[in-house]
PDB file of C-alpha atoms in Angstrom:
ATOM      1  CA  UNK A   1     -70.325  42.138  16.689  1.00  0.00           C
ATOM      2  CA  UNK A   2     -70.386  39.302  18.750  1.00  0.00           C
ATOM      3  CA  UNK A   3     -67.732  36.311  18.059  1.00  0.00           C
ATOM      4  CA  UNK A   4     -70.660  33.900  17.238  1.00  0.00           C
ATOM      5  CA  UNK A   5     -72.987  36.681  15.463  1.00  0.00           C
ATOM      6  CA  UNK A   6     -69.873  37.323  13.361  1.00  0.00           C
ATOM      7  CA  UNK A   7     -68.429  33.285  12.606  1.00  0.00           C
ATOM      8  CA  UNK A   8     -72.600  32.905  11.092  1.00  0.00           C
ATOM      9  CA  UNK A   9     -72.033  36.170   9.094  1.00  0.00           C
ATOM     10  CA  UNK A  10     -68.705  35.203   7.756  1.00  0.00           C
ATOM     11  CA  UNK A  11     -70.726  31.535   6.966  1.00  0.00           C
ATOM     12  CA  UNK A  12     -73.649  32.806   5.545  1.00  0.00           C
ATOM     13  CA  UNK A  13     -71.548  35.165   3.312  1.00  0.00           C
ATOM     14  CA  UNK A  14     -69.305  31.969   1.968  1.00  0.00           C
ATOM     15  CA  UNK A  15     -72.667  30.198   1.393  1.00  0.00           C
ATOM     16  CA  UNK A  16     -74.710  33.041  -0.185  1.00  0.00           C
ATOM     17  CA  UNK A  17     -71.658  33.435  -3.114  1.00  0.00           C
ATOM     18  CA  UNK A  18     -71.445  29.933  -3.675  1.00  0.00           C
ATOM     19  CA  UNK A  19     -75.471  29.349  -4.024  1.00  0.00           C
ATOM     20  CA  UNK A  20     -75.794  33.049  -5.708  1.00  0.00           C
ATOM     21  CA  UNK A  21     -72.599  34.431  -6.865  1.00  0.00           C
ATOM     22  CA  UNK A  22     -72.920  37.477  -5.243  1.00  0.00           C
ATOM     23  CA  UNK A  23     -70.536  38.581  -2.366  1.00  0.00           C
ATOM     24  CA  UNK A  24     -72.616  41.288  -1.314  1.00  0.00           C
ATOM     25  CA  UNK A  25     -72.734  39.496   2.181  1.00  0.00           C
ATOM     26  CA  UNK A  26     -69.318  40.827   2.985  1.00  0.00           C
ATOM     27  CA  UNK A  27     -70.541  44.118   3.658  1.00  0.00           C
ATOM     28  CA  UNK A  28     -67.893  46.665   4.899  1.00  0.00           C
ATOM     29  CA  UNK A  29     -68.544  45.988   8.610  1.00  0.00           C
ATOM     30  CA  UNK A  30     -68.234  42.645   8.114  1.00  0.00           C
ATOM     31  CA  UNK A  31     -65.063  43.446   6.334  1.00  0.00           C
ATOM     32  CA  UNK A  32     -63.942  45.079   8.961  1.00  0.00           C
ATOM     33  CA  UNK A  33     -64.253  42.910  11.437  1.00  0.00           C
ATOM     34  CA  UNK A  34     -62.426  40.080   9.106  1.00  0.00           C
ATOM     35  CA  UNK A  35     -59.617  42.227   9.590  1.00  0.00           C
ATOM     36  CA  UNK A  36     -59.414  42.166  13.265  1.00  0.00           C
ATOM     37  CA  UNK A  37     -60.021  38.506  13.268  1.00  0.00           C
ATOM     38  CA  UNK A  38     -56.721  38.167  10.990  1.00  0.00           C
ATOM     39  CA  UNK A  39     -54.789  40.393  13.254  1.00  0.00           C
ATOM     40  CA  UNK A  40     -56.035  38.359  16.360  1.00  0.00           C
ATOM     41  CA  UNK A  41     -55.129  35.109  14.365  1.00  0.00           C
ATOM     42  CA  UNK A  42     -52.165  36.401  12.720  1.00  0.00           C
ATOM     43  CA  UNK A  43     -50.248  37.209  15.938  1.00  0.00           C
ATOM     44  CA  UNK A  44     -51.472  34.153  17.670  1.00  0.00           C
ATOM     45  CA  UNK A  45     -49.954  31.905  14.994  1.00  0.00           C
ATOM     46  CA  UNK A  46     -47.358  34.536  13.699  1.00  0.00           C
ATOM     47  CA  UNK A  47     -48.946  33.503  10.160  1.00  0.00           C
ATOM     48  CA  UNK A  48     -48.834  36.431   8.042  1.00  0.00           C
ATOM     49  CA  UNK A  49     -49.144  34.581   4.275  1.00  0.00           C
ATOM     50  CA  UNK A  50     -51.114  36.796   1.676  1.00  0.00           C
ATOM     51  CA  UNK A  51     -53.701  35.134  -0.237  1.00  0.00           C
ATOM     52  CA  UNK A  52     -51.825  34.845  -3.372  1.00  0.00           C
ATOM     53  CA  UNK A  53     -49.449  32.437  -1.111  1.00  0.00           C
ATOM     54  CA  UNK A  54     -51.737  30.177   0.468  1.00  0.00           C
ATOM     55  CA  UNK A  55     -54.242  29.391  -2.125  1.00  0.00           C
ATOM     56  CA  UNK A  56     -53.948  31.953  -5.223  1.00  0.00           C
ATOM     57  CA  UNK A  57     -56.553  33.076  -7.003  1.00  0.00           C
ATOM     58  CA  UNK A  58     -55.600  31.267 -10.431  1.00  0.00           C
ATOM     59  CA  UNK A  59     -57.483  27.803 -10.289  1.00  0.00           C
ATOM     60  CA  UNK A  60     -61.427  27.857  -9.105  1.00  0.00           C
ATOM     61  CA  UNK A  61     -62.170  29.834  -6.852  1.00  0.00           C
ATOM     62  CA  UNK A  62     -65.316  28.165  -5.970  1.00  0.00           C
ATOM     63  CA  UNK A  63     -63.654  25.334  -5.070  1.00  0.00           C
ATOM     64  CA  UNK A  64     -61.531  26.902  -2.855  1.00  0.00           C
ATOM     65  CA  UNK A  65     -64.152  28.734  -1.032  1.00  0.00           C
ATOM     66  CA  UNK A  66     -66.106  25.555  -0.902  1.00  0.00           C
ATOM     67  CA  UNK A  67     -63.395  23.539   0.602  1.00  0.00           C
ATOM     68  CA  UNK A  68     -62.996  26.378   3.441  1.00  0.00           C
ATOM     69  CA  UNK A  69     -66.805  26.921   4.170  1.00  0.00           C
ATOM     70  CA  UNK A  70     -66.530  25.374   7.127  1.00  0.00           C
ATOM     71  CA  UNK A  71     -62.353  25.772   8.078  1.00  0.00           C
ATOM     72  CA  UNK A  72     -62.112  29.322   7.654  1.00  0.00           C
ATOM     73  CA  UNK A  73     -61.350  30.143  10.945  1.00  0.00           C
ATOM     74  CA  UNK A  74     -57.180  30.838  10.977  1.00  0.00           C
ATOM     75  CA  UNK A  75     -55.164  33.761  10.062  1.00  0.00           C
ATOM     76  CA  UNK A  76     -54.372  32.765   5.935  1.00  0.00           C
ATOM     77  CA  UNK A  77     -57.736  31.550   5.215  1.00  0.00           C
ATOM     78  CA  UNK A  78     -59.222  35.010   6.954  1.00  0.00           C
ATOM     79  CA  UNK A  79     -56.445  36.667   4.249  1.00  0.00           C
ATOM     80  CA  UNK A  80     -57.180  34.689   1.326  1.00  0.00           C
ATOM     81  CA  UNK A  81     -60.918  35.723   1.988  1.00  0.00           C
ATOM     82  CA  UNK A  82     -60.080  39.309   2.406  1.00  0.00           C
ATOM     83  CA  UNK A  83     -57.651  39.485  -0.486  1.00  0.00           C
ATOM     84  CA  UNK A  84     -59.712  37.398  -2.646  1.00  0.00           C
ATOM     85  CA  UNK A  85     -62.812  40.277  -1.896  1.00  0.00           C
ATOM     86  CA  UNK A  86     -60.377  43.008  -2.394  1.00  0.00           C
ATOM     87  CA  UNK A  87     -58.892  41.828  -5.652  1.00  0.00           C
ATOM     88  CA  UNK A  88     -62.417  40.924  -7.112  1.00  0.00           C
ATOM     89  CA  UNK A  89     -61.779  37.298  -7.096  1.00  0.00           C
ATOM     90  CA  UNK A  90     -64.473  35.816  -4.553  1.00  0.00           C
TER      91      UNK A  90
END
């Protein structure tokens, strides 16, 4: 996937849960390729935070994924995305 094919997908994605609820979006190749991103980002800016540590999952979640719908694009907001998809939470 192309690095500007995938940044729309990861958009559209945070936009289609917070207009529908659903995160079926985040398919498992797009998934997949959040988890390179984080690796790339991670070991750029040797940030390695879980999502539990950055933002948590306790509080709204929809605010959260509002107020990164357009900043996602570093290593613990890329975790916190994946984290929050693996744990159920987004």
């Amino acid at each position: 996937m192309r690095p500007t094919k995938f940044k729309r997908a990861v958009t559209e994605a945070i936009y289609h849960r917070l207009e529908g609820g659903s995160s079926a979006l985040f398919t498992p190749r797009l998934r997949k390729r959040m988890e390179r991103e984080w690796r790339r980002l991670a070991k750029a800016n040797g940030d390695y935070r879980a999502g539990v540590d950055t933002y948590g999952y306790d509080g709204e979640v929809e605010v959260d994924l509002c107020y990164i719908s357009d900043r996602w694009r570093c290593a613990f907001r890329v975790r916190w995305l994946l984290d929050g998809l693996a744990g159920g939470h987004i």
